[in-house]
Amino acid sequence: MKAPDFRYERPTDVEAALALLADGDAAVLAGGQSLMPMMNFRLARPQVLVDLNRIDGLAGIAEDGEALRIGAMTRYADLAGSDLIATYAPLIARALPHIAHPAIRNRGTIGGSVALADPAAEMPALLMAMGAQIALRSTSGMREVAADDFFLGLYETARAEDELVTEIIVPKPAPGTRHGFYELARRHGDYAMAGVALAVGEAVRVAFFAVSDHALRAPEAEAALASGDIDAAAAGLEGLDFHADPNADVATKKHLAGVVLRRAWAGSSTGGNTA
Amino acid sequence: MSGPRTIFDKPNRYIGQPEVRRDAKRLLHGRGQYVDDLALPRMLHAAFVRSPYAHAKILSIDVDEARVLPGVVAIYSGADLAESVEPYVGVLSHMVGLRSAPQHPLAVDTARWQGEPVVMVVAQSRAEAEDAAELIEVDFDPLPPVVDVERALDQDTPVIHDQFDSNLAWERTVEAGDIDAAFAADGVTVIDKRFTFGRHTGVTLEPRAAVAEFDPSTDRLTFHYSGQAPHMMQFIFAKHLGLREDNVRVISRDVGGSFGIKIHTYGDEVATAAAAKLLGRPVKFIADRMESFTTDIHARDHIIDAKIGVTEEGKIVGIEFDDLTGIGPFSMYPRTSAIEANQILNLTGAPYAIENYRATSRVVFMNKNMMCQYRAVGHPVAMAVADGLVEAAAAAIGMDPVEIRRKNLLADDCYPTVTATGMKLDDLSHHACLTKLIETMDYDALRADQAAARKRGVHRGIGLISMVEVTNPSPMFYGIGGAPIASQDGATVRLDAGGGLHVSSSITEQGQGTNAILAQIAAGVFGVDLDRVRVTTGDTETTPYGGGTWASRGAGIGGEAMLQAAHALKDQVLEVAAVILQGKAEALDIVAGKVVDATGGAERITLSDLARTVYYRGNELPADLEPELVATRHYRVTDFPFVFTNGAMAAYVEVDTETGFTKILNFWAVEDCGRVINPALVDEQIRGGVVQGIGGALYEEVIYDEDGQQLNTSMADYLVPMAAEMPDIVVKHVETPTKTSALGAKGAGEAGTGGAPGALMNAINDALRPMGAEVTQMPMTPQRVLRALGVV
Ligand SMILES: Cc1cc2nc3c(=O)[nH]c(=O)nc-3n(C[C@H](O)[C@H](O)[C@H](O)COP(=O)(O)OP(=O)(O)OC[C@H]3O[C@@H](n4cnc5c(N)ncnc54)[C@H](O)[C@@H]3O)c2cc1C
């Protein structure tokens, strides 16, 4: 279980990192909590490893008018300690205790989770439920992609290979928005068996994780929840593209999706983090 | 029965005390010395190409590209190593009818499970060895795999070994009384159930690890080994590598857990020793986590169709079952893969007075990883089946599960007695344990809480288990069948010039605290402060000969040897003291490192003064005095094949009927392991065992697909229990010392692993019963619970 040979680069500015990515066959190292095991299992074998940890300015949480801008290298632990997150991104605050364990949260980054797009990870669904944008940069420029359009499949995203996730832009929720989050994990800190994040305000957004090959919006459930009809919302999950895993078949995933939706709704509240 | 019976007449300072073990501080300081910490001059590293198929012909192996990679020193195929390693066969003569095929360290011609080592690369570093392994092209021709245990014996299922007519490895039936008549009798209710137990493995913190060094000038192999039984491995390496046994030294320093995983003959470890011999250089092999999951032995994996008959009054009239278990493609060497089934045949229902019994077990070969003895061999299966049936019987006749146990458990005054399966039992205490359990858990209050919770729509359940465990085995376990496995152990106690004791023992330290209890026994019996005892274990060169760690035998057998040796040395020292002090040995005693007057306790001479007189100034002693400041004793169990122990446990759970999740609210264990040497260590052994049992009951399962591919080979998807989900585990003791030894200790290390799964299954089913649902398949995952409830 040793990684194959690779070249290690530790640029100190974003431009240098982008240039390395443009050369091809490179992977960036953020918190390393997923990438290092994948390399050691030889499931990931980049020629060049571009360590982002010495680049200033990629981490941090800032208020920018009606949005929060979260640097890609912001660690879970820093999100957990942030008043801005607690106030303006209460879904993230609620979900954080469920994401892995303290040691992993000390290293793991929001950008890493977004770029990895694990189907059972919380962050993609949270960003979808919050209507977030993902900022990407490459040597040829910069663009923003809505979270809804970013997560495409199993570990598959709209990010091109030479693009760096630089920021996550989270709009502040409209006053009075209800937020709910619930996940079922067999052991605390594990990737979930089923989970959901919901935001019900002017817009209604319901995003599931760990039930399909990527995080999923649930349009029928959203329509039902807009009128507060949780039964109809749960019934509206029929058409979602559920995927089995070795411990839960499609029927179980579907059933558990309904359960987490009801529980997230029951536990939802307005205002900042209450979890 | 042997040995001095007097040592517990007066208070001793250490035996029975929760002493902090000295190793704990060393290990917490990062000063442990594990095999991977070893770096020897000229050491090489091994990596293996493993079969990606469950079953495949090996058509060709192309190593050309790999051979020229920088750092590569040698590459061996199965055929290459077959020239230097005598194949092994995992059978024992007392397991009548058990068959297996010769096995090579690396597959020759055919690979028979996914993960079986096929080619070995030896290189300057592990990374280089892995690089080279990737470049080796093995042309496999996949064969149909045998993966479904229920079809393994069908006519149209391929037979894994050409020389056999079927995939049957072993079959045995045990019969007592007349089960058919008992079940047919008037007023007898017969309940039948199918119990299914998933495949588990014992996940050790430190993986399997080996460093082998060979010195061609002396023909000596030194094998640094993370394992349980150094002397057994000494025999195995000698025999199969063609060396003299005295030319093989096996050393186990610190071991990061073993659980029965590290007591078998693994091809990659034998290959490591063979490569060291062929190359004349040290070779290291450390299993990575994926290798651990695909090649560390698996266990359990039983399907059992069982019946119980019970009268209206709650008398159990008999138990009958058919057990089917799929092992790997071979029976593991040298302990065999049929012992687990045999234990299930022997132990199911052992706590109960049962006259009629019929049980059959069939053990079949499959193209999955090898199976063998993992902590509490067979016990969790035997206990869950028996007590699952007992609680189902109680429910069927409307009797409380405690009440049915009181009616059927063997009486505390019936010993010695023999079970229906022929097991000789003595010194057990089922009723005392049950009583203590019921009091400790406050059974009636729990039942009230359960009823109140039901009214709120919360489904809680109480489950019990009554247990008989095999511990302290005699030669009847392995030695009788021809295995190179010692059932006796030895201890040496030596008084050094400084007044400290150096002791050594053939039992081994796996992290469970063996060295600590050896020191406590030596200090307590001989009479020095605990910190004046140094312990050596795990080295065939420097310790007495013996069996090592398995079958909950260390404290009972190795501990007794230590007691006897310490006692003998004390006699020897007092004899010398009597001469020096011109008194009588009987009038002297040793306390806290000093020879004192037995009455009054006045200090006469320190041990250090005595030892220095003997060692430095022998001229002061009479010429006819031949002082011996070292004593060695050995001990084996003679009166019984096994010293059985017993206990009772209970779980209180809450089942979320919407999600199928089970939360363990409380867990209680009452264990009678005879004399408790160190209650802190025993309690943690029991807690650790319970946690492992919880793993088997709720989380752990090796999953194979229909092609024989293991789907969960990392810690991310083979779920072991973790702290956040674990309940408080209350541990209590009943102490009925075994009469087979002066120490009176029985084993305790496997209790929790054996008992917890059945207790949890009973608790979950107690919670589900009002809904007419039942789960008898382990692990009892959320999906299985939801299916039982008819939700999915
Ligand atoms: C035991 C354990 C439990 C876990 N449990 C959970 C859990 O419950 N929920 C959960 O969501 N996660 C869980 N994780 C995953 C953890 O949160 C990951 O660390 C995280 O998802 C990835 O973040 P990272 O910073 O470590 O990324 P890395 O491992 O460094 O990188 C991951 C991937 O993303 C790429 N990448 C990283 N940053 C960028 C960027 N800025 N731009 C472009 N590409 C980038 C990398 O090249 C790599 O391919 C767990 C991990 C472990 C080890």
Tab-separated table of N, CA and C and ligand atoms in Angstrom, chain A residues 21 27-38 52 72-73 75-76 98-101 104 107-116 120-124 159 163-166 183 189-192, ligand 1:
chain	number	residue	atom	x	y	z
A	21	LEU	N	-1.326	22.635	-13.182
A	21	LEU	CA	-2.512	21.874	-13.597
A	21	LEU	C	-2.642	21.884	-15.114
A	27	ALA	N	-2.713	16.310	-9.844
A	27	ALA	CA	-3.825	16.371	-8.896
A	27	ALA	C	-3.428	17.339	-7.814
A	28	VAL	N	-4.397	18.087	-7.308
A	28	VAL	CA	-4.065	18.973	-6.209
A	28	VAL	C	-4.304	18.256	-4.895
A	29	LEU	N	-3.462	18.607	-3.956
A	29	LEU	CA	-3.569	18.057	-2.605
A	29	LEU	C	-4.150	19.134	-1.701
A	30	ALA	N	-5.337	18.859	-1.176
A	30	ALA	CA	-5.937	19.807	-0.229
A	30	ALA	C	-5.722	19.261	1.171
A	31	GLY	N	-6.756	18.700	1.789
A	31	GLY	CA	-6.573	18.108	3.125
A	31	GLY	C	-5.952	16.730	3.072
A	32	GLY	N	-6.010	16.116	1.896
A	32	GLY	CA	-5.389	14.802	1.717
A	32	GLY	C	-6.139	13.651	2.358
A	33	GLN	N	-7.277	13.918	2.958
A	33	GLN	CA	-7.973	12.859	3.700
A	33	GLN	C	-8.595	11.825	2.771
A	34	SER	N	-8.847	12.196	1.555
A	34	SER	CA	-9.338	11.222	0.576
A	34	SER	C	-8.255	10.875	-0.437
A	35	LEU	N	-7.506	11.893	-0.838
A	35	LEU	CA	-6.521	11.665	-1.897
A	35	LEU	C	-5.376	10.755	-1.443
A	36	MET	N	-4.913	10.927	-0.222
A	36	MET	CA	-3.763	10.106	0.202
A	36	MET	C	-4.111	8.628	0.230
A	37	PRO	N	-5.233	8.236	0.856
A	37	PRO	CA	-5.565	6.810	0.775
A	37	PRO	C	-5.774	6.331	-0.665
A	38	MET	N	-6.373	7.170	-1.501
A	38	MET	CA	-6.586	6.732	-2.891
A	38	MET	C	-5.262	6.514	-3.605
A	52	LEU	N	-1.618	22.423	-2.257
A	52	LEU	CA	-2.187	23.768	-2.134
A	52	LEU	C	-1.955	24.394	-0.771
A	72	ALA	N	-11.666	27.638	-0.969
A	72	ALA	CA	-11.672	26.186	-1.168
A	72	ALA	C	-10.866	25.462	-0.096
A	73	MET	N	-9.798	26.095	0.390
A	73	MET	CA	-8.935	25.427	1.367
A	73	MET	C	-9.407	25.618	2.811
A	75	ARG	N	-10.901	24.638	6.094
A	75	ARG	CA	-11.062	23.309	6.701
A	75	ARG	C	-12.406	23.221	7.406
A	76	TYR	N	-12.887	21.984	7.513
A	76	TYR	CA	-14.153	21.768	8.237
A	76	TYR	C	-14.088	22.377	9.627
A	98	HIS	N	-21.503	15.763	11.710
A	98	HIS	CA	-21.706	14.448	11.091
A	98	HIS	C	-20.645	14.122	10.045
A	99	ILE	N	-19.834	15.109	9.708
A	99	ILE	CA	-18.826	14.871	8.675
A	99	ILE	C	-17.570	14.322	9.336
A	100	ALA	N	-17.347	13.051	9.165
A	100	ALA	CA	-16.124	12.409	9.647
A	100	ALA	C	-15.886	12.672	11.133
A	101	HIS	N	-14.630	12.709	11.505
A	101	HIS	CA	-14.227	12.795	12.908
A	101	HIS	C	-13.323	14.018	13.090
A	104	ILE	N	-10.085	14.318	11.117
A	104	ILE	CA	-10.279	14.485	9.673
A	104	ILE	C	-10.805	15.890	9.386
A	107	ARG	N	-8.208	18.594	8.960
A	107	ARG	CA	-7.457	18.662	7.701
A	107	ARG	C	-8.361	18.829	6.489
A	108	GLY	N	-9.484	18.107	6.474
A	108	GLY	CA	-10.349	18.077	5.287
A	108	GLY	C	-10.895	19.456	4.962
A	109	THR	N	-11.041	19.726	3.672
A	109	THR	CA	-11.437	21.059	3.208
A	109	THR	C	-12.758	21.005	2.463
A	110	ILE	N	-13.401	22.143	2.411
A	110	ILE	CA	-14.663	22.225	1.677
A	110	ILE	C	-14.402	22.029	0.177
A	111	GLY	N	-13.305	22.596	-0.319
A	111	GLY	CA	-12.996	22.440	-1.748
A	111	GLY	C	-12.712	21.001	-2.104
A	112	GLY	N	-12.034	20.308	-1.196
A	112	GLY	CA	-11.725	18.902	-1.448
A	112	GLY	C	-12.990	18.072	-1.544
A	113	SER	N	-13.922	18.336	-0.684
A	113	SER	CA	-15.164	17.572	-0.707
A	113	SER	C	-15.940	17.848	-1.983
A	114	VAL	N	-15.953	19.131	-2.372
A	114	VAL	CA	-16.672	19.518	-3.587
A	114	VAL	C	-16.021	18.878	-4.814
A	115	ALA	N	-14.700	18.927	-4.879
A	115	ALA	CA	-14.001	18.397	-6.045
A	115	ALA	C	-14.107	16.877	-6.118
A	116	LEU	N	-14.117	16.244	-4.941
A	116	LEU	CA	-14.177	14.781	-4.917
A	116	LEU	C	-15.558	14.282	-5.334
A	120	ALA	N	-21.849	10.022	-1.077
A	120	ALA	CA	-22.387	10.010	0.278
A	120	ALA	C	-21.925	11.209	1.087
A	121	ALA	N	-21.165	12.095	0.488
A	121	ALA	CA	-20.674	13.262	1.236
A	121	ALA	C	-21.806	14.264	1.456
A	122	GLU	N	-21.706	14.967	2.562
A	122	GLU	CA	-22.740	15.937	2.919
A	122	GLU	C	-22.640	17.199	2.078
A	123	MET	N	-21.393	17.659	1.867
A	123	MET	CA	-21.207	19.012	1.345
A	123	MET	C	-21.907	19.261	0.002
A	124	PRO	N	-21.828	18.355	-0.957
A	124	PRO	CA	-22.530	18.625	-2.220
A	124	PRO	C	-24.027	18.883	-2.016
A	159	ARG	N	-16.128	20.147	-13.144
A	159	ARG	CA	-14.773	20.710	-13.135
A	159	ARG	C	-13.922	20.054	-14.215
A	163	GLU	N	-8.830	22.715	-13.952
A	163	GLU	CA	-9.464	23.753	-13.129
A	163	GLU	C	-9.286	23.482	-11.641
A	164	LEU	N	-9.139	24.594	-10.944
A	164	LEU	CA	-9.031	24.554	-9.490
A	164	LEU	C	-10.344	25.080	-8.926
A	165	VAL	N	-10.857	24.410	-7.915
A	165	VAL	CA	-11.966	25.001	-7.168
A	165	VAL	C	-11.341	26.049	-6.266
A	166	THR	N	-11.770	27.305	-6.409
A	166	THR	CA	-11.146	28.349	-5.600
A	166	THR	C	-12.058	28.837	-4.488
A	183	GLU	N	-29.321	12.909	8.813
A	183	GLU	CA	-28.674	11.793	8.128
A	183	GLU	C	-28.657	10.574	9.019
A	189	GLY	N	-19.998	9.661	12.298
A	189	GLY	CA	-18.855	10.103	11.510
A	189	GLY	C	-18.662	9.357	10.217
A	190	ASP	N	-19.399	8.269	10.047
A	190	ASP	CA	-19.310	7.548	8.776
A	190	ASP	C	-20.024	8.316	7.685
A	191	TYR	N	-19.651	7.999	6.465
A	191	TYR	CA	-20.503	8.399	5.355
A	191	TYR	C	-21.891	7.818	5.619
A	192	ALA	N	-22.914	8.568	5.262
A	192	ALA	CA	-24.276	8.197	5.644
A	192	ALA	C	-24.830	7.058	4.790
C	1	LIG	C1	-12.444	8.100	8.177
C	1	LIG	C2	-13.012	9.129	7.240
C	1	LIG	C3	-14.345	9.439	7.353
C	1	LIG	C4	-14.908	10.379	6.491
C	1	LIG	N1	-16.222	10.664	6.631
C	1	LIG	C5	-16.760	11.600	5.822
C	1	LIG	C6	-18.135	11.978	5.942
C	1	LIG	O1	-18.855	11.479	6.805
C	1	LIG	N2	-18.606	12.893	5.078
C	1	LIG	C7	-17.830	13.468	4.123
C	1	LIG	O2	-18.311	14.296	3.363
C	1	LIG	N3	-16.549	13.146	4.001
C	1	LIG	C8	-15.993	12.234	4.819
C	1	LIG	N4	-14.682	11.927	4.678
C	1	LIG	C9	-13.945	12.558	3.593
C	1	LIG	C10	-13.283	13.829	4.023
C	1	LIG	O3	-14.237	14.746	4.386
C	1	LIG	C11	-12.441	14.253	2.854
C	1	LIG	O4	-11.263	14.690	3.377
C	1	LIG	C12	-12.975	15.357	1.969
C	1	LIG	O5	-14.165	14.983	1.409
C	1	LIG	C13	-11.962	15.719	0.921
C	1	LIG	O6	-11.311	16.810	1.384
C	1	LIG	P1	-9.749	16.929	1.426
C	1	LIG	O7	-9.488	18.359	1.689
C	1	LIG	O8	-9.192	15.963	2.350
C	1	LIG	O9	-9.362	16.597	-0.094
C	1	LIG	P2	-8.164	15.774	-0.698
C	1	LIG	O10	-8.181	14.392	-0.174
C	1	LIG	O11	-6.901	16.531	-0.594
C	1	LIG	O12	-8.615	15.785	-2.212
C	1	LIG	C14	-9.738	15.092	-2.675
C	1	LIG	C15	-9.845	15.220	-4.197
C	1	LIG	O13	-10.232	16.504	-4.545
C	1	LIG	C16	-9.247	17.153	-5.329
C	1	LIG	N5	-9.191	18.537	-4.870
C	1	LIG	C17	-9.028	18.935	-3.590
C	1	LIG	N6	-9.114	20.264	-3.514
C	1	LIG	C18	-9.326	20.727	-4.755
C	1	LIG	C19	-9.503	22.008	-5.307
C	1	LIG	N7	-9.484	23.099	-4.544
C	1	LIG	N8	-9.700	22.109	-6.619
C	1	LIG	C20	-9.726	21.018	-7.396
C	1	LIG	N9	-9.573	19.771	-6.934
C	1	LIG	C21	-9.384	19.633	-5.626
C	1	LIG	C22	-7.997	16.377	-5.107
C	1	LIG	O14	-7.120	16.464	-6.195
C	1	LIG	C23	-8.537	14.972	-4.912
C	1	LIG	O15	-8.822	14.390	-6.151
C	1	LIG	C24	-14.103	11.008	5.510
C	1	LIG	C25	-12.754	10.698	5.406
C	1	LIG	C26	-12.192	9.774	6.256
C	1	LIG	C27	-10.739	9.465	6.128
